[in-house]
mmCIF file of C-alpha atoms in Angstrom:
data_model
loop_
_atom_site.group_PDB
_atom_site.id
_atom_site.type_symbol
_atom_site.label_atom_id
_atom_site.label_comp_id
_atom_site.label_asym_id
_atom_site.label_seq_id
_atom_site.Cartn_x
_atom_site.Cartn_y
_atom_site.Cartn_z
ATOM 1 C CA MET R 26 8.115 27.337 4.846
ATOM 2 C CA PRO R 27 8.039 23.096 4.318
ATOM 3 C CA LYS R 28 11.696 21.556 4.462
ATOM 4 C CA SER R 29 12.384 20.289 1.541
ATOM 5 C CA TYR R 30 15.928 18.190 1.049
ATOM 6 C CA GLY R 31 18.831 18.109 -1.729
ATOM 7 C CA ASP R 32 22.086 16.828 -2.325
ATOM 8 C CA LEU R 33 20.577 13.295 -2.808
ATOM 9 C CA TRP R 34 21.178 13.094 -7.063
ATOM 10 C CA PRO R 35 25.066 11.507 -6.118
ATOM 11 C CA GLN R 36 23.638 9.017 -3.616
ATOM 12 C CA ILE R 37 21.204 8.060 -6.320
ATOM 13 C CA VAL R 38 23.185 7.418 -9.036
ATOM 14 C CA SER R 39 26.583 6.389 -7.210
ATOM 15 C CA PHE R 40 27.323 2.450 -8.526
ATOM 16 C CA GLU R 41 26.922 0.758 -5.092
ATOM 17 C CA ASN R 42 23.132 2.035 -4.870
ATOM 18 C CA LEU R 43 21.974 0.871 -8.207
ATOM 19 C CA LEU R 44 23.714 -2.639 -7.312
ATOM 20 C CA ARG R 45 21.810 -2.293 -3.844
ATOM 21 C CA GLY R 46 18.799 -1.527 -5.856
ATOM 22 C CA PHE R 47 19.604 -4.343 -8.190
ATOM 23 C CA ASN R 48 20.199 -6.866 -5.163
ATOM 24 C CA GLU R 49 16.433 -4.963 -3.707
ATOM 25 C CA ALA R 50 14.375 -5.945 -7.474
ATOM 26 C CA ARG R 51 15.425 -9.695 -7.590
ATOM 27 C CA LYS R 52 14.390 -10.480 -3.958
ATOM 28 C CA GLY R 53 12.203 -13.714 -4.550
ATOM 29 C CA LYS R 54 12.730 -13.806 -8.823
ATOM 30 C CA ARG R 55 16.177 -14.882 -9.135
ATOM 31 C CA TYR R 56 15.699 -17.300 -11.729
ATOM 32 C CA GLN R 57 13.258 -15.654 -13.989
ATOM 33 C CA LEU R 58 14.849 -15.214 -17.132
ATOM 34 C CA GLU R 59 14.672 -11.397 -17.152
ATOM 35 C CA VAL R 60 16.694 -11.345 -13.949
ATOM 36 C CA LEU R 61 19.267 -13.677 -15.358
ATOM 37 C CA ARG R 62 19.524 -11.689 -18.482
ATOM 38 C CA PHE R 63 20.241 -8.298 -16.584
ATOM 39 C CA SER R 64 22.689 -10.389 -14.248
ATOM 40 C CA ASP R 65 24.493 -12.115 -16.904
ATOM 41 C CA ARG R 66 26.221 -8.548 -17.704
ATOM 42 C CA LEU R 67 25.363 -7.287 -14.423
ATOM 43 C CA GLU R 68 28.004 -4.251 -14.263
ATOM 44 C CA GLU R 69 27.272 -2.870 -17.830
ATOM 45 C CA ASN R 70 23.820 -3.073 -17.299
ATOM 46 C CA ILE R 71 24.274 -1.197 -13.981
ATOM 47 C CA PHE R 72 26.909 1.262 -15.483
ATOM 48 C CA ILE R 73 24.425 1.702 -18.821
ATOM 49 C CA ILE R 74 21.722 2.455 -16.472
ATOM 50 C CA GLN R 75 24.201 5.213 -14.341
ATOM 51 C CA ASP R 76 24.886 7.241 -17.384
ATOM 52 C CA ASN R 77 21.083 6.949 -18.674
ATOM 53 C CA LEU R 78 20.432 8.144 -15.350
ATOM 54 C CA ILE R 79 22.949 10.987 -14.891
ATOM 55 C CA THR R 80 22.639 12.309 -18.675
ATOM 56 C CA GLY R 81 18.913 12.805 -18.517
ATOM 57 C CA ARG R 82 18.478 9.950 -21.074
ATOM 58 C CA TRP R 83 16.920 7.370 -19.017
ATOM 59 C CA ARG R 84 13.206 6.339 -19.831
ATOM 60 C CA PRO R 85 10.991 3.518 -18.459
ATOM 61 C CA SER R 86 10.400 0.567 -20.946
ATOM 62 C CA PRO R 87 6.517 -0.568 -21.425
ATOM 63 C CA PHE R 88 4.971 -2.035 -18.805
ATOM 64 C CA ARG R 89 3.524 -5.800 -18.612
ATOM 65 C CA GLU R 90 0.349 -5.727 -17.802
ATOM 66 C CA PHE R 91 -2.361 -8.309 -16.369
ATOM 67 C CA ILE R 92 -5.714 -8.571 -14.268
ATOM 68 C CA LYS R 93 -5.170 -9.630 -10.406
ATOM 69 C CA VAL R 94 -8.445 -10.871 -9.313
ATOM 70 C CA ASP R 95 -8.854 -10.849 -5.547
ATOM 71 C CA THR R 96 -11.404 -11.532 -3.111
ATOM 72 C CA LEU R 97 -13.384 -8.316 -3.912
ATOM 73 C CA LYS R 98 -12.413 -6.473 -7.647
ATOM 74 C CA ARG R 99 -10.409 -6.917 -10.859
ATOM 75 C CA ARG R 100 -7.445 -5.141 -10.615
ATOM 76 C CA LEU R 101 -5.252 -4.116 -13.638
ATOM 77 C CA ILE R 102 -1.577 -4.336 -13.325
ATOM 78 C CA GLN R 103 1.018 -2.727 -14.727
ATOM 79 C CA ALA R 104 4.365 -4.321 -13.722
ATOM 80 C CA PRO R 105 7.729 -2.779 -14.752
ATOM 81 C CA ALA R 106 10.462 -4.476 -16.524
ATOM 82 C CA PHE R 107 13.614 -5.449 -14.756
ATOM 83 C CA CYS R 108 15.359 -3.286 -15.270
ATOM 84 C CA ASP R 109 13.297 -0.003 -14.427
ATOM 85 C CA ARG R 110 12.423 -2.130 -10.928
ATOM 86 C CA VAL R 111 16.350 -1.701 -10.468
ATOM 87 C CA VAL R 112 15.873 1.608 -10.983
ATOM 88 C CA HIS R 113 12.716 2.410 -8.813
ATOM 89 C CA HIS R 114 14.598 0.636 -5.771
ATOM 90 C CA ALA R 115 17.713 2.853 -6.272
ATOM 91 C CA PHE R 116 15.524 5.896 -5.975
ATOM 92 C CA ILE R 117 12.881 5.355 -3.430
ATOM 93 C CA GLY R 118 15.694 3.684 -0.978
ATOM 94 C CA ILE R 119 17.314 7.180 -0.909
ATOM 95 C CA THR R 120 14.347 9.397 -1.354
ATOM 96 C CA GLN R 121 11.659 7.510 0.890
ATOM 97 C CA PRO R 122 13.048 8.017 4.447
ATOM 98 C CA PHE R 123 12.406 12.232 3.426
ATOM 99 C CA MET R 124 9.257 11.750 2.626
ATOM 100 C CA GLU R 125 8.287 9.760 5.694
ATOM 101 C CA ARG R 126 10.115 12.418 7.805
ATOM 102 C CA LYS R 127 6.075 14.282 6.641
ATOM 103 C CA TRP R 128 4.279 11.401 7.466
ATOM 104 C CA ILE R 129 2.447 11.064 10.322
ATOM 105 C CA TYR R 130 2.886 8.436 13.162
ATOM 106 C CA ASP R 131 -0.360 6.823 12.265
ATOM 107 C CA SER R 132 -0.233 5.836 8.619
ATOM 108 C CA TYR R 133 0.733 2.322 8.156
ATOM 109 C CA ALA R 134 1.262 1.226 4.396
ATOM 110 C CA CYS R 135 4.991 0.904 2.690
ATOM 111 C CA ARG R 136 6.800 1.628 5.761
ATOM 112 C CA ARG R 137 9.279 -0.930 7.540
ATOM 113 C CA GLY R 138 8.288 -1.779 11.312
ATOM 114 C CA LYS R 139 4.343 -0.639 10.434
ATOM 115 C CA GLY R 140 2.520 -2.401 7.852
ATOM 116 C CA VAL R 141 -1.514 -4.187 8.198
ATOM 117 C CA HIS R 142 -0.870 -5.910 11.869
ATOM 118 C CA ARG R 143 0.380 -3.307 13.500
ATOM 119 C CA CYS R 144 -2.477 -0.685 11.704
ATOM 120 C CA VAL R 145 -5.167 -2.972 12.853
ATOM 121 C CA SER R 146 -3.548 -3.323 16.649
ATOM 122 C CA ARG R 147 -3.377 0.473 16.864
ATOM 123 C CA THR R 148 -7.394 0.458 15.806
ATOM 124 C CA LYS R 149 -8.371 -1.103 18.576
ATOM 125 C CA ASP R 150 -6.352 0.060 20.518
ATOM 126 C CA PHE R 151 -7.675 2.943 19.709
ATOM 127 C CA LEU R 152 -11.259 1.925 19.600
ATOM 128 C CA TYR R 153 -10.435 1.008 23.481
ATOM 129 C CA ARG R 154 -8.970 4.704 24.265
ATOM 130 C CA ALA R 155 -12.374 6.358 22.591
ATOM 131 C CA TRP R 156 -14.585 4.104 24.505
ATOM 132 C CA ARG R 157 -13.048 5.028 28.012
ATOM 133 C CA MET R 158 -12.930 8.930 27.456
ATOM 134 C CA TRP R 159 -16.595 8.625 25.701
ATOM 135 C CA GLY R 160 -18.290 5.514 26.008
ATOM 136 C CA ARG R 161 -20.403 5.099 22.714
ATOM 137 C CA VAL R 162 -17.955 5.341 19.868
ATOM 138 C CA TYR R 163 -18.568 5.877 16.525
ATOM 139 C CA VAL R 164 -16.502 5.295 13.095
ATOM 140 C CA LEU R 165 -16.172 7.374 10.156
ATOM 141 C CA GLN R 166 -14.435 5.336 7.629
ATOM 142 C CA VAL R 167 -12.857 6.898 4.346
ATOM 143 C CA ASP R 168 -12.526 5.459 1.039
ATOM 144 C CA ILE R 169 -10.942 7.162 -2.098
ATOM 145 C CA SER R 170 -13.021 6.452 -5.319
ATOM 146 C CA LYS R 171 -10.055 4.387 -7.781
ATOM 147 C CA TYR R 172 -7.521 6.091 -5.735
ATOM 148 C CA PHE R 173 -4.269 5.043 -8.203
ATOM 149 C CA GLN R 174 -6.043 5.967 -11.598
ATOM 150 C CA SER R 175 -7.342 9.300 -9.790
ATOM 151 C CA ILE R 176 -3.946 10.411 -8.484
ATOM 152 C CA HIS R 177 -3.177 14.053 -10.639
ATOM 153 C CA HIS R 178 -0.213 14.290 -11.810
ATOM 154 C CA GLN R 179 0.366 17.991 -11.249
ATOM 155 C CA THR R 180 -0.781 18.205 -7.893
ATOM 156 C CA LEU R 181 1.779 15.494 -6.853
ATOM 157 C CA LEU R 182 4.461 16.867 -8.638
ATOM 158 C CA ASP R 183 3.576 19.959 -6.355
ATOM 159 C CA ILE R 184 3.760 18.321 -3.205
ATOM 160 C CA LEU R 185 7.135 16.664 -4.435
ATOM 161 C CA LYS R 186 8.516 19.762 -4.851
ATOM 162 C CA ARG R 187 7.576 20.767 -1.529
ATOM 163 C CA THR R 188 9.726 17.619 -0.152
ATOM 164 C CA PHE R 189 12.441 18.065 -2.584
ATOM 165 C CA HIS R 190 14.508 20.868 -4.104
ATOM 166 C CA GLU R 191 16.675 18.961 -6.351
ATOM 167 C CA LYS R 192 15.787 19.511 -10.367
ATOM 168 C CA GLU R 193 17.188 15.736 -10.867
ATOM 169 C CA VAL R 194 15.132 14.333 -8.569
ATOM 170 C CA LEU R 195 12.407 16.002 -9.724
ATOM 171 C CA SER R 196 12.678 15.335 -12.849
ATOM 172 C CA LEU R 197 12.857 11.790 -12.389
ATOM 173 C CA TYR R 198 9.934 11.493 -10.634
ATOM 174 C CA LYS R 199 8.133 13.735 -13.620
ATOM 175 C CA THR R 200 9.685 10.684 -15.885
ATOM 176 C CA ILE R 201 8.700 8.261 -13.918
ATOM 177 C CA ILE R 202 5.194 9.746 -12.899
ATOM 178 C CA GLU R 203 4.299 11.227 -16.599
ATOM 179 C CA THR R 204 6.240 8.319 -19.174
ATOM 180 C CA ASN R 205 3.651 5.370 -20.172
ATOM 181 C CA ASN R 206 0.468 7.564 -18.718
ATOM 182 C CA ALA R 207 -1.251 9.602 -21.687
ATOM 183 C CA THR R 208 -3.517 11.509 -19.064
ATOM 184 C CA GLU R 209 -3.197 14.356 -16.182
ATOM 185 C CA ARG R 210 -3.986 11.302 -14.340
ATOM 186 C CA GLY R 211 -3.142 7.904 -12.723
ATOM 187 C CA ILE R 212 -0.078 6.097 -11.488
ATOM 188 C CA PRO R 213 0.367 2.423 -12.163
ATOM 189 C CA ILE R 214 -0.370 -0.671 -9.577
ATOM 190 C CA GLY R 215 2.396 -2.580 -9.875
ATOM 191 C CA ALA R 216 5.452 -0.306 -9.293
ATOM 192 C CA LEU R 217 7.401 0.276 -5.914
ATOM 193 C CA THR R 218 7.088 4.154 -6.729
ATOM 194 C CA SER R 219 3.467 4.188 -6.770
ATOM 195 C CA GLN R 220 2.803 2.435 -3.293
ATOM 196 C CA THR R 221 5.711 5.446 -1.976
ATOM 197 C CA LEU R 222 4.003 8.194 -4.356
ATOM 198 C CA ALA R 223 0.177 7.459 -3.426
ATOM 199 C CA ASN R 224 1.074 7.303 0.532
ATOM 200 C CA HIS R 225 3.113 10.302 -0.071
ATOM 201 C CA TYR R 226 0.194 12.008 -1.803
ATOM 202 C CA LEU R 227 -2.362 11.676 1.011
ATOM 203 C CA SER R 228 -0.357 12.331 3.569
ATOM 204 C CA GLU R 229 -1.291 15.976 2.443
ATOM 205 C CA ALA R 230 -4.733 14.469 4.208
ATOM 206 C CA ASP R 231 -3.216 12.969 7.425
ATOM 207 C CA HIS R 232 -1.869 16.910 8.267
ATOM 208 C CA PHE R 233 -5.203 18.102 7.795
ATOM 209 C CA VAL R 234 -7.346 15.923 9.857
ATOM 210 C CA LYS R 235 -4.784 15.946 12.564
ATOM 211 C CA GLU R 236 -3.492 19.646 12.488
ATOM 212 C CA LYS R 237 -6.842 21.489 11.213
ATOM 213 C CA LEU R 238 -9.663 19.127 12.267
ATOM 214 C CA MET R 239 -8.292 18.052 15.285
ATOM 215 C CA VAL R 240 -9.368 14.636 15.248
ATOM 216 C CA LYS R 241 -7.834 12.391 17.844
ATOM 217 C CA PHE R 242 -8.180 9.296 16.867
ATOM 218 C CA TYR R 243 -7.271 8.338 12.960
ATOM 219 C CA VAL R 244 -5.432 5.811 11.039
ATOM 220 C CA ARG R 245 -4.842 5.826 7.642
ATOM 221 C CA TYR R 246 -3.529 2.222 5.391
ATOM 222 C CA MET R 247 -3.215 3.624 1.518
ATOM 223 C CA ASP R 248 -6.297 5.218 0.613
ATOM 224 C CA ASP R 249 -8.456 3.776 3.782
ATOM 225 C CA MET R 250 -8.692 6.094 6.736
ATOM 226 C CA ILE R 251 -10.544 5.630 10.280
ATOM 227 C CA LEU R 252 -11.544 8.405 12.162
ATOM 228 C CA LEU R 253 -13.209 8.106 15.426
ATOM 229 C CA GLY R 254 -15.565 10.198 17.147
ATOM 230 C CA PRO R 255 -18.002 10.985 19.825
ATOM 231 C CA SER R 256 -21.329 11.204 18.160
ATOM 232 C CA LYS R 257 -22.561 10.787 14.651
ATOM 233 C CA HIS R 258 -22.921 15.013 14.279
ATOM 234 C CA TYR R 259 -19.559 15.004 14.621
ATOM 235 C CA LEU R 260 -17.980 13.122 12.545
ATOM 236 C CA LYS R 261 -20.675 14.649 9.573
ATOM 237 C CA ASP R 262 -19.528 17.892 10.246
ATOM 238 C CA ILE R 263 -15.550 16.480 9.464
ATOM 239 C CA LEU R 264 -16.829 14.822 6.645
ATOM 240 C CA VAL R 265 -17.980 17.590 4.738
ATOM 241 C CA GLU R 266 -14.729 19.254 5.575
ATOM 242 C CA LEU R 267 -12.606 16.259 4.731
ATOM 243 C CA LYS R 268 -14.502 16.052 1.393
ATOM 244 C CA ARG R 269 -13.795 19.540 0.563
ATOM 245 C CA PHE R 270 -10.284 19.391 1.382
ATOM 246 C CA VAL R 271 -9.803 15.731 -0.863
ATOM 247 C CA GLU R 272 -12.112 17.175 -3.902
ATOM 248 C CA THR R 273 -10.276 20.818 -3.901
ATOM 249 C CA LYS R 274 -6.716 20.498 -3.086
ATOM 250 C CA LEU R 275 -5.988 16.832 -4.251
ATOM 251 C CA LYS R 276 -8.564 16.462 -7.072
ATOM 252 C CA LEU R 277 -9.849 13.352 -5.689
ATOM 253 C CA ASP R 278 -13.208 12.160 -5.285
ATOM 254 C CA LEU R 279 -14.691 9.783 -2.363
ATOM 255 C CA ASN R 280 -16.124 6.784 -2.572
ATOM 256 C CA PRO R 281 -19.771 6.368 -2.359
ATOM 257 C CA LYS R 282 -18.393 3.151 0.205
ATOM 258 C CA THR R 283 -18.103 6.053 3.112
ATOM 259 C CA ARG R 284 -19.717 5.873 6.036
ATOM 260 C CA ILE R 285 -20.605 6.892 9.714
ATOM 261 C CA TYR R 286 -21.974 3.986 11.961
ATOM 262 C CA PRO R 287 -21.438 2.760 15.793
ATOM 263 C CA ALA R 288 -18.305 1.288 16.290
ATOM 264 C CA SER R 289 -19.745 -1.296 18.499
ATOM 265 C CA GLN R 290 -20.663 -2.823 14.655
ATOM 266 C CA GLY R 291 -16.915 -3.863 14.569
ATOM 267 C CA VAL R 292 -14.670 -1.773 11.730
ATOM 268 C CA ASP R 293 -14.033 -3.674 9.098
ATOM 269 C CA PHE R 294 -10.588 -2.583 7.610
ATOM 270 C CA ALA R 295 -7.227 -3.505 6.773
ATOM 271 C CA GLY R 296 -8.041 -7.011 6.097
ATOM 272 C CA TYR R 297 -10.224 -7.755 9.335
ATOM 273 C CA ARG R 298 -12.679 -6.389 11.631
ATOM 274 C CA THR R 299 -11.560 -5.230 14.858
ATOM 275 C CA TRP R 300 -13.601 -4.150 17.971
ATOM 276 C CA ARG R 301 -12.001 -2.698 20.994
ATOM 277 C CA THR R 302 -12.093 -6.313 22.648
ATOM 278 C CA HIS R 303 -11.303 -8.157 19.840
ATOM 279 C CA ILE R 304 -10.139 -9.155 16.267
ATOM 280 C CA LEU R 305 -12.213 -10.849 13.792
ATOM 281 C CA PRO R 306 -11.153 -12.294 10.040
ATOM 282 C CA ARG R 307 -13.390 -10.643 7.622
ATOM 283 C CA LYS R 308 -15.758 -13.415 6.418
ATOM 284 C CA ARG R 309 -14.966 -13.301 2.853
ATOM 285 C CA ASN R 310 -11.439 -14.275 3.434
ATOM 286 C CA VAL R 311 -12.400 -17.340 5.363
ATOM 287 C CA LYS R 312 -15.308 -18.320 2.696
ATOM 288 C CA ALA R 313 -12.321 -17.409 0.252
ATOM 289 C CA ALA R 314 -10.323 -19.764 1.970
ATOM 290 C CA LYS R 315 -12.942 -22.451 2.008
ATOM 291 C CA ARG R 316 -13.687 -22.462 -1.674
ATOM 292 C CA ARG R 317 -9.799 -22.359 -2.443
ATOM 293 C CA PHE R 318 -9.302 -25.392 0.163
ATOM 294 C CA LYS R 319 -11.829 -27.417 -1.975
ATOM 295 C CA SER R 320 -10.263 -26.558 -4.822
ATOM 296 C CA ILE R 321 -6.831 -27.657 -3.849
ATOM 297 C CA SER R 322 -7.756 -30.958 -2.545
ATOM 298 C CA ARG R 323 -9.704 -31.842 -5.941
ATOM 299 C CA ARG R 324 -6.730 -30.832 -7.448
ATOM 300 C CA TYR R 325 -4.389 -33.098 -4.994
ATOM 301 C CA ALA R 326 -6.575 -35.765 -5.724
ATOM 302 C CA LYS R 327 -6.267 -35.846 -9.406
ATOM 303 C CA GLY R 328 -2.319 -35.477 -8.929
ATOM 304 C CA GLU R 329 -2.640 -31.870 -10.472
ATOM 305 C CA VAL R 330 -0.680 -30.815 -7.251
ATOM 306 C CA GLY R 331 1.459 -31.336 -4.889
ATOM 307 C CA LEU R 332 1.654 -31.699 -1.173
ATOM 308 C CA GLU R 333 4.175 -28.499 -0.745
ATOM 309 C CA TYR R 334 1.790 -26.439 -2.905
ATOM 310 C CA ALA R 335 -0.823 -27.267 -0.217
ATOM 311 C CA LYS R 336 0.946 -26.000 2.294
ATOM 312 C CA SER R 337 1.976 -23.225 0.959
ATOM 313 C CA ARG R 338 -1.667 -22.010 0.776
ATOM 314 C CA VAL R 339 -2.423 -23.284 4.361
ATOM 315 C CA PHE R 340 0.698 -21.250 5.971
ATOM 316 C CA SER R 341 -0.703 -18.352 4.357
ATOM 317 C CA PHE R 342 -4.214 -19.023 5.773
ATOM 318 C CA ILE R 343 -2.436 -19.670 9.059
ATOM 319 C CA GLY R 344 -0.458 -16.897 8.976
ATOM 320 C CA TYR R 345 -2.882 -14.452 8.374
ATOM 321 C CA MET R 346 -5.691 -15.868 10.947
ATOM 322 C CA GLN R 347 -2.660 -15.752 13.923
ATOM 323 C CA HIS R 348 -2.911 -12.145 13.798
ATOM 324 C CA CYS R 349 -6.887 -11.929 14.972
ATOM 325 C CA ASN R 350 -8.865 -13.970 17.204
ATOM 326 C CA GLY R 351 -10.304 -16.660 14.723
ATOM 327 C CA TYR R 352 -9.479 -20.272 16.255
ATOM 328 C CA CYS R 353 -12.537 -21.562 15.295
ATOM 329 C CA SER R 354 -12.854 -20.339 11.970
ATOM 330 C CA THR R 355 -9.631 -21.502 10.755
ATOM 331 C CA VAL R 356 -11.158 -24.836 12.216
ATOM 332 C CA SER R 357 -14.036 -24.620 9.899
ATOM 333 C CA ALA R 358 -11.809 -23.690 6.945
ATOM 334 C CA LEU R 359 -9.530 -26.420 7.070
ATOM 335 C CA LYS R 360 -12.325 -28.952 7.337
ATOM 336 C CA TYR R 361 -12.461 -28.090 3.234
ATOM 337 C CA LEU R 362 -8.900 -29.040 2.718
ATOM 338 C CA ILE R 363 -8.496 -33.112 2.286
ATOM 339 C CA LEU R 364 -5.554 -34.475 0.955
ATOM 340 C CA ARG R 365 -6.202 -38.070 -0.647
ATOM 341 C CA ARG R 366 -5.010 -39.418 -3.932
ATOM 342 C CA ASN R 367 -7.909 -40.969 -6.323
#
């Protein structure tokens, strides 16, 4: 019988925990209007949230929706209201540590001490160790199709029931998952709770891969998975079993981008291209930086942006590049940044 946890509700709804949730939610946003309004009557607002949680009357407000464009795709972001983010931070702060007890070591999203750079470093280490073991290494790269939009509510709630047995905790998760969603699938990109729940959902696949399929070299960052094997045939068999598990147990579909290829091509994963000997930046990220620096140069010349704006973009790019062997790409991109006034 899987271990489940209880006696968390009094901690979740305590004034001290809700105040901690407020402090976490306002980080980097303390001068936004909705944050200032909430802060102006802080104690009263926290007591209102506390009372609504205890009595079961708490319901999320409608999301603020907007489109975010990155180098790959357009994403619909559904951002919770600030008062709801206070609840999310307070709730996740207490419950996530108990979920993490069920996560495997090599799941790297949404965890302190993990993250993208640790994930890429681990992938490089695994590629080297697999090469030492087998010589020729193949990669099975798995991606879930429309992951956040496809998460099945009842399956997620069943997973949570195996993690928590307090009815108040499960009821609050049910409210967060189902409110503002008329379908039986999908959780909003943009909510803190969604990141944790999405990671917890696929932890079922992690245990299947490690404990049933016995894959030694396996890394996951959210819905992207890397499995290493000594041959294409071995990984094809693994893929058949994993696909069946994902479709039947988790009610998800694999993205057509899922593929098997030699590790000598480099693994395009978690923002970088990784080999057993080195790590390079993604080509599209470097191209995007060049376009961005060209735009900054034009806008700076017209006086539309200042030096601080340009510096923040440069430092962000350098921060990305310093985690890989990207000196030449960095120099090449920075040549497109020319800060002269007309």
